[in-house]
């Protein structure tokens, strides 16, 4: 099964000790901040770099309910979504570089934060009320 958060944290700590880096590793800090800001709402956090990917956090109930194959299939789908939107688009140059994409589903929110042309961070959250999205749906439901 996928590593638990404790296993991931232990691996990160071991890597830090091996590399001589400081314990304020940005990805570990990101996971900690997301868990603190939204403890029951954070579902998963991962990173991708081309074909490589790593799960940084997977909530225990999801880890227990999804098979390894289902987890890998979802990761591949998320990575493809992340790679589909380039960081820069000549048609939108005046907007600057893409910092994030958010996808609201009925039961979850998928956030993709590109860090390079082929790399980024993916986080999924429980779908809660979102005034911006919910207000639009009130009007769009009539179409």
mmCIF file of C-alpha atoms in Angstrom, residues 6 21 24 26 30-31 38 40 43 46-48 60 62 65 68 71 78 88 102 105 108-109 117 119 122-123 142:
data_model
loop_
_atom_site.group_PDB
_atom_site.id
_atom_site.type_symbol
_atom_site.label_atom_id
_atom_site.label_comp_id
_atom_site.label_asym_id
_atom_site.label_seq_id
_atom_site.Cartn_x
_atom_site.Cartn_y
_atom_site.Cartn_z
ATOM 1 C CA UNK A 6 4.866 9.000 8.897
ATOM 2 C CA UNK A 21 19.766 20.103 3.726
ATOM 3 C CA UNK A 24 12.605 23.353 6.424
ATOM 4 C CA UNK A 26 9.526 23.295 1.094
ATOM 5 C CA UNK A 30 3.600 22.790 2.190
ATOM 6 C CA UNK A 31 1.981 19.537 3.349
ATOM 7 C CA UNK A 38 -7.708 22.315 6.372
ATOM 8 C CA UNK A 40 -10.257 17.248 7.622
ATOM 9 C CA UNK A 43 -7.352 14.536 0.742
ATOM 10 C CA UNK A 46 1.704 14.849 -4.551
ATOM 11 C CA UNK A 47 4.356 16.121 -6.886
ATOM 12 C CA UNK A 48 5.117 15.227 -10.474
ATOM 13 C CA UNK A 60 -5.813 7.499 5.865
ATOM 14 C CA UNK A 62 -8.526 7.192 1.170
ATOM 15 C CA UNK A 65 -10.465 2.568 0.536
ATOM 16 C CA UNK A 68 -2.779 0.633 -5.296
ATOM 17 C CA UNK A 71 -4.290 5.322 -6.667
ATOM 18 C CA UNK A 78 -3.952 14.208 -12.301
ATOM 19 C CA UNK A 88 2.934 30.253 -20.349
ATOM 20 C CA UNK A 102 -8.505 24.599 -9.877
ATOM 21 C CA UNK A 105 -16.036 18.491 -8.928
ATOM 22 C CA UNK A 108 -13.684 17.236 -4.506
ATOM 23 C CA UNK A 109 -11.486 20.106 -5.619
ATOM 24 C CA UNK A 117 6.894 23.060 -17.876
ATOM 25 C CA UNK A 119 6.571 19.529 -13.106
ATOM 26 C CA UNK A 122 -1.121 18.473 -7.003
ATOM 27 C CA UNK A 123 -3.469 18.746 -4.016
ATOM 28 C CA UNK A 142 -31.273 26.721 -15.499
#
